[in-house]
Amino acid sequence: MSGPSTPSSPRAPAPLPPDGSPPASPESLIYDWNQAEAAPRPPQPFGLIDETLRDGIQSPSATHPSLEDKLELLELIQAIGVDSVNLGMPCSSPRALADAVAMSRHIQARRLTLTPAVAGRTVLGDVERALDVVQQGGMPVVLYVFIGASTLRQWAEGWNLDFLAKASASAISLAVREGLEVAFVTEDTSRASPEILDPLFRTALGHGARRLVLCDTVGHATPAGARALVRWTRRLIASTGVPGQVEWHGHNDRGLSLDNALAALSAGADRLQACGLGVGERVGNTAMDVLLLNLKLLGWYEHDLSRLADYTRKVSEALCIPIPFNHPLSGRDAFRTGTGVHASAIIKALGRDDGRLADHLYSSIPAREFGREQRIEVGFMSGLSNVRFWLESRGLPSNEPLCQELLAWAKGRDSLPREEEILQVVDASHYRKQTAG
Ligand SMILES: CC(C)C(=O)C(=O)O
């Protein structure tokens, strides 16, 4: 009896080699249900902007990174293939302005290909600080000018649509007149009506803005909402005849920011904004690292990502924000296996090819492609194979009595032992044996 048919058929796994030899590739043994209803590919080439040094440092738990850390981060953002970077809000403090200038100079001195951007409100003084960055930094920057747009935001500020349009028009006009490329950012776009967005977007494009940034400021959107908003905005831009681009900025309050970013891209967004480790206001933004990981695995992103883990480590260090233990890819536990059944299968696979199969067995992410590696641990859920492998991979003797002793000891504990603790038990066992002999 055949099962229900799928809308499109993923490739069947290759037959298992009869002699147990390794298959052509780990992927050839994987039946990929994702292919049955694959997300539509982005309809056009897309860009990415790293917002860690703008929205990321707005996280209440973040430390303002030193200039040295900011410069190192620029290098890593370039290394993972992201094309643009927000240098911060030069209007927010003299230090923010000085750092933006220093980063602009660094980009030029190091010949990085990153396009720098800065942010400010639709306030003339904020535009002037962006112009200071250009003048003192010696290179153009894209200016992201933002204003609260939804009815709720208007109510909180005592604004109306007429005020929003006038403030936006005058800030954009000044920036464009001075030669800046302008991105117009409507805060709370995902809760603003077409009756607000339509005139504001037309005003912005009419005054020379060339990017419209759709903000899911409070993480309200679902993928369906993100798609609808992007498509609606693209239609609006098309109706003006102006060559405008759509950009997506999403927050993670409901845990949907990654899905929303992918949905926005599939619906035609030209650029996605994201922050390393997903840091940012409240629970943060789309995580750049997790976004890149998924774009790569979807086949939508070509760039080598072997330095992705270095990038997240630097974000964590620079902003003094620990990486959650279970964060995809970079978390301490992302590639650790203590459980006996899992470890035993990984160890068997490790013995049979160059390690590529082991990378896929209990992970959907080939660790080594992203600068990480699988680790087998010993703990209360382990079996003998964990212990034997743990000892042998450190060049230690792995005789049966020692393995049994270590396993019994590990099973009596409430948590996985640290390496030094295991080594102490190994030493004590050898000592006992010597003195007994
Ligand atoms: C200023 C804008 C881009 C913002 O951070 C938001 O709306 O979330």
CSV table of C-alpha atoms and ligand atoms in Angstrom, one decimal:
chain,number,residue,atom,x,y,z
A,1,MET,CA,0.0,0.0,0.0
A,2,SER,CA,1.4,3.4,-0.9
A,3,GLY,CA,1.2,6.4,1.5
A,4,PRO,CA,-0.2,9.8,0.7
A,5,SER,CA,1.7,11.5,-2.1
A,6,THR,CA,3.8,14.6,-1.3
A,7,PRO,CA,3.3,17.8,-3.3
A,8,SER,CA,6.8,17.4,-4.7
A,9,SER,CA,9.2,14.5,-4.2
A,10,PRO,CA,12.4,14.8,-2.3
A,11,ARG,CA,15.2,12.6,-3.6
A,12,ALA,CA,15.1,9.0,-2.3
A,13,PRO,CA,18.1,8.0,-0.1
A,14,ALA,CA,20.8,6.1,-2.0
A,15,PRO,CA,20.8,2.3,-1.4
A,16,LEU,CA,23.1,1.3,1.5
A,17,PRO,CA,26.5,0.1,0.2
A,18,PRO,CA,26.3,-3.7,0.6
A,19,ASP,CA,29.8,-3.9,2.1
A,20,GLY,CA,29.1,-1.3,4.7
A,21,SER,CA,31.6,1.1,3.1
A,22,PRO,CA,30.9,4.9,3.4
A,23,PRO,CA,28.3,6.3,1.0
A,24,ALA,CA,29.1,9.0,-1.6
A,25,SER,CA,28.0,11.7,0.8
A,26,PRO,CA,26.1,11.9,4.1
A,27,GLU,CA,23.3,13.8,2.3
A,28,SER,CA,22.8,10.9,-0.1
A,29,LEU,CA,21.4,8.9,2.9
A,30,ILE,CA,19.0,11.6,4.0
A,31,TYR,CA,15.4,11.9,2.9
A,32,ASP,CA,14.7,15.6,3.2
A,33,TRP,CA,11.0,16.3,3.9
A,34,ASN,CA,11.9,20.0,3.8
A,35,GLN,CA,12.1,19.6,0.0
A,36,ALA,CA,8.5,18.4,-0.2
A,37,GLU,CA,7.1,21.9,0.6
A,38,ALA,CA,10.3,24.0,0.2
A,39,ALA,CA,10.0,27.7,1.0
A,40,PRO,CA,10.1,29.7,-2.2
A,41,ARG,CA,13.6,30.9,-3.0
A,42,PRO,CA,14.2,34.6,-2.6
A,43,PRO,CA,13.1,36.1,-5.9
A,44,GLN,CA,16.2,38.3,-6.2
A,45,PRO,CA,19.7,38.7,-4.8
A,46,PHE,CA,19.5,40.0,-1.3
A,47,GLY,CA,21.8,41.9,1.2
A,48,LEU,CA,22.3,41.6,4.9
A,49,ILE,CA,23.0,44.4,7.4
A,50,ASP,CA,24.5,43.6,10.8
A,51,GLU,CA,22.8,45.7,13.5
A,52,THR,CA,24.7,44.4,16.5
A,53,LEU,CA,26.4,47.8,17.1
A,54,ARG,CA,23.1,49.6,16.9
A,55,ASP,CA,20.0,47.6,18.0
A,56,GLY,CA,22.2,44.9,19.6
A,57,ILE,CA,23.8,47.3,22.1
A,58,GLN,CA,20.3,48.6,23.0
A,59,SER,CA,19.8,45.3,24.9
A,60,PRO,CA,19.5,46.2,28.6
A,61,SER,CA,22.0,43.5,29.4
A,62,ALA,CA,24.7,44.6,26.9
A,63,THR,CA,27.9,46.5,27.8
A,64,HIS,CA,28.9,49.2,25.3
A,65,PRO,CA,31.8,47.5,23.5
A,66,SER,CA,35.3,49.1,23.4
A,67,LEU,CA,36.4,50.6,20.1
A,68,GLU,CA,38.9,47.8,19.8
A,69,ASP,CA,36.1,45.2,20.1
A,70,LYS,CA,34.0,47.1,17.6
A,71,LEU,CA,36.9,47.0,15.1
A,72,GLU,CA,37.4,43.3,15.6
A,73,LEU,CA,33.7,42.7,15.1
A,74,LEU,CA,33.8,44.6,11.8
A,75,GLU,CA,36.5,42.2,10.6
A,76,LEU,CA,34.4,39.2,11.6
A,77,ILE,CA,31.2,40.6,10.0
A,78,GLN,CA,33.2,40.9,6.8
A,79,ALA,CA,34.6,37.4,7.2
A,80,ILE,CA,31.1,35.8,7.4
A,81,GLY,CA,30.2,37.6,4.1
A,82,VAL,CA,27.7,40.1,5.4
A,83,ASP,CA,27.7,43.2,3.1
A,84,SER,CA,26.6,46.1,5.4
A,85,VAL,CA,27.1,47.1,9.0
A,86,ASN,CA,25.3,49.7,11.2
A,87,LEU,CA,28.0,51.6,13.0
A,88,GLY,CA,25.5,53.0,15.6
A,89,MET,CA,23.7,56.2,16.4
A,90,PRO,CA,26.2,59.0,16.3
A,91,CYS,CA,23.5,61.3,17.7
A,92,SER,CA,23.3,59.3,20.9
A,93,SER,CA,26.6,60.4,22.5
A,94,PRO,CA,30.0,61.9,21.7
A,95,ARG,CA,31.5,58.4,22.1
A,96,ALA,CA,29.1,56.9,19.6
A,97,LEU,CA,30.0,59.6,17.1
A,98,ALA,CA,33.8,59.2,17.6
A,99,ASP,CA,33.5,55.4,17.3
A,100,ALA,CA,31.5,55.6,14.1
A,101,VAL,CA,34.2,57.9,12.7
A,102,ALA,CA,36.9,55.5,13.8
A,103,MET,CA,35.1,52.5,12.3
A,104,SER,CA,34.6,54.3,9.0
A,105,ARG,CA,38.3,55.0,8.9
A,106,HIS,CA,39.1,51.4,9.7
A,107,ILE,CA,36.9,50.1,6.9
A,108,GLN,CA,38.9,52.2,4.5
A,109,ALA,CA,42.3,51.5,5.9
A,110,ARG,CA,41.7,47.8,5.9
A,111,ARG,CA,39.9,47.9,2.5
A,112,LEU,CA,36.9,46.1,3.9
A,113,THR,CA,34.0,45.8,1.5
A,114,LEU,CA,31.4,46.5,4.1
A,115,THR,CA,28.9,49.3,3.4
A,116,PRO,CA,28.7,51.4,6.6
A,117,ALA,CA,25.4,52.8,7.9
A,118,VAL,CA,24.4,54.9,10.8
A,119,ALA,CA,21.0,55.6,12.4
A,120,GLY,CA,19.1,58.6,13.7
A,121,ARG,CA,15.6,60.0,14.2
A,122,THR,CA,13.9,62.1,11.6
A,123,VAL,CA,15.3,65.1,13.4
A,124,LEU,CA,17.7,67.6,11.7
A,125,GLY,CA,20.3,67.4,14.5
A,126,ASP,CA,20.5,63.6,14.1
A,127,VAL,CA,21.0,64.0,10.3
A,128,GLU,CA,23.8,66.5,11.0
A,129,ARG,CA,25.6,64.0,13.3
A,130,ALA,CA,25.4,61.5,10.4
A,131,LEU,CA,27.0,64.1,8.2
A,132,ASP,CA,29.7,64.6,10.8
A,133,VAL,CA,30.5,60.9,10.4
A,134,VAL,CA,30.8,61.3,6.7
A,135,GLN,CA,33.0,64.4,6.9
A,136,GLN,CA,35.3,63.1,9.7
A,137,GLY,CA,35.3,59.5,8.6
A,138,GLY,CA,36.0,60.3,5.0
A,139,MET,CA,33.6,57.9,3.4
A,140,PRO,CA,29.8,57.8,2.6
A,141,VAL,CA,27.4,56.1,5.0
A,142,VAL,CA,23.8,55.0,4.5
A,143,LEU,CA,21.5,56.9,6.9
A,144,TYR,CA,18.7,55.1,8.5
A,145,VAL,CA,16.2,57.7,9.6
A,146,PHE,CA,13.4,56.4,11.8
A,147,ILE,CA,10.1,57.5,13.2
A,148,GLY,CA,7.3,55.8,15.1
A,149,ALA,CA,4.5,55.2,12.6
A,150,SER,CA,1.7,53.1,14.0
A,151,THR,CA,-1.5,54.7,15.4
A,152,LEU,CA,-0.4,53.5,18.9
A,153,ARG,CA,3.0,55.2,18.5
A,154,GLN,CA,1.3,58.4,17.2
A,155,TRP,CA,-1.1,58.4,20.2
A,156,ALA,CA,1.8,57.9,22.7
A,157,GLU,CA,3.7,60.9,21.2
A,158,GLY,CA,0.8,63.2,20.4
A,159,TRP,CA,1.7,63.1,16.7
A,160,ASN,CA,-0.5,62.8,13.6
A,161,LEU,CA,0.1,61.7,10.1
A,162,ASP,CA,0.7,65.2,8.9
A,163,PHE,CA,3.5,65.7,11.4
A,164,LEU,CA,5.1,62.3,10.5
A,165,ALA,CA,5.1,63.2,6.8
A,166,LYS,CA,6.6,66.7,7.4
A,167,ALA,CA,9.3,65.5,9.8
A,168,SER,CA,10.2,62.6,7.5
A,169,ALA,CA,10.3,64.8,4.4
A,170,SER,CA,12.6,67.5,6.0
A,171,ALA,CA,15.0,64.9,7.5
A,172,ILE,CA,15.2,62.9,4.2
A,173,SER,CA,15.6,66.1,2.1
A,174,LEU,CA,18.5,67.3,4.1
A,175,ALA,CA,20.3,64.0,4.0
A,176,VAL,CA,19.7,63.5,0.3
A,177,ARG,CA,20.7,67.1,-0.5
A,178,GLU,CA,24.0,66.4,1.3
A,179,GLY,CA,24.6,63.3,-0.8
A,180,LEU,CA,23.6,60.5,1.7
A,181,GLU,CA,21.8,57.4,0.6
A,182,VAL,CA,18.7,57.3,2.9
A,183,ALA,CA,16.8,54.3,4.3
A,184,PHE,CA,13.4,55.4,5.7
A,185,VAL,CA,12.5,53.4,8.8
A,186,THR,CA,8.9,53.2,10.1
A,187,GLU,CA,8.9,51.9,13.7
A,188,ASP,CA,6.1,49.5,14.4
A,189,THR,CA,5.3,49.0,10.7
A,190,SER,CA,3.8,45.6,11.4
A,191,ARG,CA,1.0,47.2,13.4
A,192,ALA,CA,0.6,50.3,11.2
A,193,SER,CA,-2.3,50.5,8.7
A,194,PRO,CA,-2.0,50.9,4.9
A,195,GLU,CA,-3.7,54.3,5.4
A,196,ILE,CA,-0.6,55.5,7.4
A,197,LEU,CA,2.1,53.6,5.5
A,198,ASP,CA,1.0,54.5,1.9
A,199,PRO,CA,1.3,58.3,2.2
A,200,LEU,CA,4.4,58.0,4.4
A,201,PHE,CA,6.2,55.7,2.0
A,202,ARG,CA,5.3,57.9,-1.0
A,203,THR,CA,6.6,60.9,0.8
A,204,ALA,CA,9.8,59.2,1.7
A,205,LEU,CA,10.4,57.9,-1.9
A,206,GLY,CA,9.3,61.3,-3.3
A,207,HIS,CA,12.0,63.0,-1.2
A,208,GLY,CA,14.7,60.7,-2.3
A,209,ALA,CA,14.8,57.8,0.2
A,210,ARG,CA,15.7,54.6,-1.7
A,211,ARG,CA,15.1,51.9,1.0
A,212,LEU,CA,12.0,51.4,3.1
A,213,VAL,CA,12.7,49.5,6.3
A,214,LEU,CA,9.7,47.5,7.6
A,215,CYS,CA,10.0,47.1,11.3
A,216,ASP,CA,8.4,44.4,13.4
A,217,THR,CA,9.4,46.6,16.4
A,218,VAL,CA,7.7,44.5,19.1
A,219,GLY,CA,8.0,41.1,17.5
A,220,HIS,CA,4.2,41.0,16.7
A,221,ALA,CA,4.4,39.6,13.1
A,222,THR,CA,3.9,36.0,12.1
A,223,PRO,CA,5.4,34.7,8.8
A,224,ALA,CA,2.1,35.3,7.0
A,225,GLY,CA,2.0,38.9,8.3
A,226,ALA,CA,5.6,39.5,7.3
A,227,ARG,CA,4.9,38.2,3.8
A,228,ALA,CA,1.8,40.3,3.4
A,229,LEU,CA,3.6,43.5,4.5
A,230,VAL,CA,6.6,42.9,2.2
A,231,ARG,CA,4.4,42.1,-0.8
A,232,TRP,CA,2.1,45.1,-0.2
A,233,THR,CA,5.2,47.4,0.1
A,234,ARG,CA,6.7,46.0,-3.1
A,235,ARG,CA,3.5,46.7,-4.9
A,236,LEU,CA,3.4,50.3,-3.6
A,237,ILE,CA,7.0,50.9,-4.7
A,238,ALA,CA,6.2,49.5,-8.1
A,239,SER,CA,3.3,51.9,-8.4
A,240,THR,CA,5.5,54.9,-7.9
A,241,GLY,CA,8.1,54.0,-10.6
A,242,VAL,CA,10.9,54.9,-8.1
A,243,PRO,CA,13.6,52.2,-7.7
A,244,GLY,CA,13.1,51.6,-4.0
A,245,GLN,CA,14.2,48.6,-2.0
A,246,VAL,CA,12.4,46.8,0.9
A,247,GLU,CA,14.3,45.9,4.1
A,248,TRP,CA,13.1,43.7,7.0
A,249,HIS,CA,13.9,44.4,10.7
A,250,GLY,CA,12.4,41.9,13.1
A,251,HIS,CA,12.3,41.3,16.8
A,252,ASN,CA,11.9,38.0,18.6
A,253,ASP,CA,9.4,38.6,21.3
A,254,ARG,CA,7.2,35.7,20.2
A,255,GLY,CA,10.2,33.6,19.1
A,256,LEU,CA,9.3,34.0,15.4
A,257,SER,CA,11.9,36.4,14.2
A,258,LEU,CA,13.9,33.8,12.1
A,259,ASP,CA,10.7,32.5,10.5
A,260,ASN,CA,9.6,36.0,9.8
A,261,ALA,CA,13.0,37.0,8.2
A,262,LEU,CA,12.9,33.9,5.9
A,263,ALA,CA,9.3,34.7,5.0
A,264,ALA,CA,10.1,38.3,4.3
A,265,LEU,CA,13.0,37.2,2.0
A,266,SER,CA,10.8,34.7,0.1
A,267,ALA,CA,8.2,37.5,-0.3
A,268,GLY,CA,10.8,39.7,-2.0
A,269,ALA,CA,12.6,41.7,0.7
A,270,ASP,CA,15.9,43.1,-0.7
A,271,ARG,CA,17.8,43.1,2.6
A,272,LEU,CA,17.5,41.6,6.1
A,273,GLN,CA,18.7,43.2,9.3
A,274,ALA,CA,20.0,41.0,12.2
A,275,CYS,CA,22.2,41.0,15.2
A,276,GLY,CA,24.8,38.5,16.4
A,277,LEU,CA,23.3,36.0,18.9
A,278,GLY,CA,20.0,37.8,18.4
A,279,VAL,CA,20.8,40.5,21.0
A,280,GLY,CA,18.8,43.7,21.0
A,281,GLU,CA,15.9,45.5,22.6
A,282,ARG,CA,14.0,43.2,25.1
A,283,VAL,CA,14.4,39.6,23.9
A,284,GLY,CA,16.3,40.8,20.8
A,285,ASN,CA,16.4,40.7,17.1
A,286,THR,CA,16.7,38.0,14.4
A,287,ALA,CA,20.0,36.3,15.3
A,288,MET,CA,22.4,36.9,12.4
A,289,ASP,CA,24.3,33.7,13.1
A,290,VAL,CA,21.2,31.5,13.1
A,291,LEU,CA,19.9,33.3,10.0
A,292,LEU,CA,23.1,32.7,8.1
A,293,LEU,CA,23.2,29.1,9.2
A,294,ASN,CA,19.8,28.6,7.8
A,295,LEU,CA,20.4,30.5,4.6
A,296,LYS,CA,23.4,28.4,4.0
A,297,LEU,CA,21.6,25.1,4.7
A,298,LEU,CA,18.8,26.2,2.4
A,299,GLY,CA,21.3,26.8,-0.3
A,300,TRP,CA,20.5,30.6,-0.5
A,301,TYR,CA,23.9,31.8,0.8
A,302,GLU,CA,27.2,30.8,-0.7
A,303,HIS,CA,29.8,32.4,1.5
A,304,ASP,CA,32.1,30.3,3.6
A,305,LEU,CA,30.9,30.3,7.2
A,306,SER,CA,33.8,28.5,9.0
A,307,ARG,CA,34.3,31.7,11.0
A,308,LEU,CA,30.7,32.0,12.2
A,309,ALA,CA,31.5,30.6,15.6
A,310,ASP,CA,34.3,33.2,16.0
A,311,TYR,CA,31.8,35.9,15.1
A,312,THR,CA,29.4,34.8,17.9
A,313,ARG,CA,32.2,34.4,20.4
A,314,LYS,CA,33.3,38.0,19.6
A,315,VAL,CA,29.7,39.4,19.9
A,316,SER,CA,29.4,37.7,23.3
A,317,GLU,CA,32.8,38.9,24.5
A,318,ALA,CA,32.3,42.5,23.2
A,319,LEU,CA,28.9,43.0,24.6
A,320,CYS,CA,29.5,40.9,27.8
A,321,ILE,CA,26.5,38.7,27.0
A,322,PRO,CA,27.0,35.0,27.6
A,323,ILE,CA,26.1,32.6,24.8
A,324,PRO,CA,23.1,30.5,26.0
A,325,PHE,CA,24.2,26.9,26.5
A,326,ASN,CA,21.7,25.7,23.9
A,327,HIS,CA,22.1,28.4,21.4
A,328,PRO,CA,22.1,26.9,17.8
A,329,LEU,CA,25.6,26.3,16.5
A,330,SER,CA,27.5,28.4,19.2
A,331,GLY,CA,26.0,27.1,22.4
A,332,ARG,CA,28.2,25.0,24.6
A,333,ASP,CA,26.0,22.0,24.1
A,334,ALA,CA,25.2,22.4,20.4
A,335,PHE,CA,27.5,19.5,19.5
A,336,ARG,CA,28.0,17.7,22.8
A,337,THR,CA,26.6,14.2,23.3
A,338,GLY,CA,26.6,12.5,26.7
A,339,THR,CA,23.8,10.0,26.1
A,340,GLY,CA,24.8,6.4,25.5
A,341,VAL,CA,22.6,5.5,22.5
A,342,HIS,CA,23.5,8.7,20.6
A,343,ALA,CA,27.2,8.5,21.4
A,344,SER,CA,27.5,4.9,20.5
A,345,ALA,CA,26.0,5.6,17.0
A,346,ILE,CA,28.3,8.6,16.5
A,347,ILE,CA,31.4,6.6,17.6
A,348,LYS,CA,30.5,3.8,15.2
A,349,ALA,CA,30.2,6.3,12.3
A,350,LEU,CA,33.5,8.0,13.3
A,351,GLY,CA,35.3,4.7,12.8
A,352,ARG,CA,33.9,4.3,9.3
A,353,ASP,CA,34.8,7.4,7.3
A,354,ASP,CA,36.6,10.7,7.7
A,355,GLY,CA,34.0,12.0,10.2
A,356,ARG,CA,31.5,13.5,7.8
A,357,LEU,CA,28.8,11.0,8.5
A,358,ALA,CA,29.3,11.3,12.3
A,359,ASP,CA,28.7,15.0,11.8
A,360,HIS,CA,25.2,14.3,10.4
A,361,LEU,CA,24.1,11.4,12.6
A,362,TYR,CA,22.7,13.3,15.6
A,363,SER,CA,22.9,16.8,14.2
A,364,SER,CA,21.2,18.6,11.3
A,365,ILE,CA,24.3,20.9,11.1
A,366,PRO,CA,27.7,19.6,9.9
A,367,ALA,CA,29.7,21.1,12.8
A,368,ARG,CA,33.0,21.4,11.0
A,369,GLU,CA,31.6,23.5,8.1
A,370,PHE,CA,30.8,26.1,10.8
A,371,GLY,CA,33.9,26.0,12.8
A,372,ARG,CA,32.7,23.6,15.5
A,373,GLU,CA,33.2,19.9,16.2
A,374,GLN,CA,31.3,17.0,17.8
A,375,ARG,CA,32.3,16.0,21.4
A,376,ILE,CA,31.4,12.9,23.2
A,377,GLU,CA,31.0,13.3,27.0
A,378,VAL,CA,30.7,10.9,29.9
A,379,GLY,CA,27.7,11.3,32.3
A,380,PHE,CA,24.8,9.7,34.1
A,381,MET,CA,23.0,8.8,30.8
A,382,SER,CA,26.2,7.4,29.2
A,383,GLY,CA,27.1,3.9,28.2
A,384,LEU,CA,30.5,2.1,28.0
A,385,SER,CA,31.2,3.3,24.5
A,386,ASN,CA,31.2,6.9,25.7
A,387,VAL,CA,33.8,6.1,28.4
A,388,ARG,CA,36.0,4.0,26.0
A,389,PHE,CA,35.9,6.7,23.3
A,390,TRP,CA,36.6,9.5,25.8
A,391,LEU,CA,39.7,7.7,27.1
A,392,GLU,CA,41.0,6.6,23.8
A,393,SER,CA,40.6,10.0,22.1
A,394,ARG,CA,42.9,11.3,24.8
A,395,GLY,CA,45.5,8.6,24.3
A,396,LEU,CA,44.6,7.0,27.7
A,397,PRO,CA,44.3,3.2,28.4
A,398,SER,CA,40.7,2.0,28.1
A,399,ASN,CA,40.7,-1.5,29.7
A,400,GLU,CA,37.3,-3.0,30.7
A,401,PRO,CA,37.7,-2.6,34.5
A,402,LEU,CA,38.6,1.0,34.3
A,403,CYS,CA,35.8,1.8,31.9
A,404,GLN,CA,33.3,0.0,34.2
A,405,GLU,CA,34.6,1.9,37.2
A,406,LEU,CA,34.3,5.3,35.4
A,407,LEU,CA,30.9,4.5,34.2
A,408,ALA,CA,29.6,3.5,37.6
A,409,TRP,CA,31.1,6.7,39.1
A,410,ALA,CA,29.5,8.9,36.4
A,411,LYS,CA,26.1,7.3,36.8
A,412,GLY,CA,26.2,8.2,40.5
A,413,ARG,CA,26.5,11.9,39.8
A,414,ASP,CA,23.8,14.5,39.2
A,415,SER,CA,25.7,16.3,36.4
A,416,LEU,CA,28.3,15.7,33.7
A,417,PRO,CA,31.8,15.7,35.2
A,418,ARG,CA,34.4,18.1,34.0
A,419,GLU,CA,37.5,16.8,32.2
A,420,GLU,CA,39.7,17.3,35.3
A,421,GLU,CA,37.3,15.3,37.5
A,422,ILE,CA,37.3,12.3,35.1
A,423,LEU,CA,41.1,12.5,35.0
A,424,GLN,CA,41.2,12.4,38.8
A,425,VAL,CA,39.2,9.2,38.9
A,426,VAL,CA,41.4,7.7,36.2
A,427,ASP,CA,44.6,8.6,38.2
A,428,ALA,CA,43.1,7.2,41.5
A,429,SER,CA,42.2,4.0,39.7
A,430,HIS,CA,45.8,3.6,38.3
A,431,TYR,CA,47.3,4.4,41.7
A,432,ARG,CA,45.1,1.8,43.4
A,433,LYS,CA,46.2,-0.8,40.9
A,434,GLN,CA,49.9,0.1,41.3
A,435,THR,CA,49.8,0.0,45.0
A,436,ALA,CA,47.8,-3.2,45.0
A,437,GLY,CA,50.2,-4.8,42.6
B,1,LIG,C1,14.8,52.0,15.1
B,1,LIG,C2,14.1,50.8,14.5
B,1,LIG,C3,14.9,50.3,13.3
B,1,LIG,C4,14.0,49.7,15.5
B,1,LIG,O1,15.0,49.3,16.1
B,1,LIG,C5,12.8,49.0,15.6
B,1,LIG,O2,11.7,49.5,15.2
B,1,LIG,O3,12.8,47.9,16.2
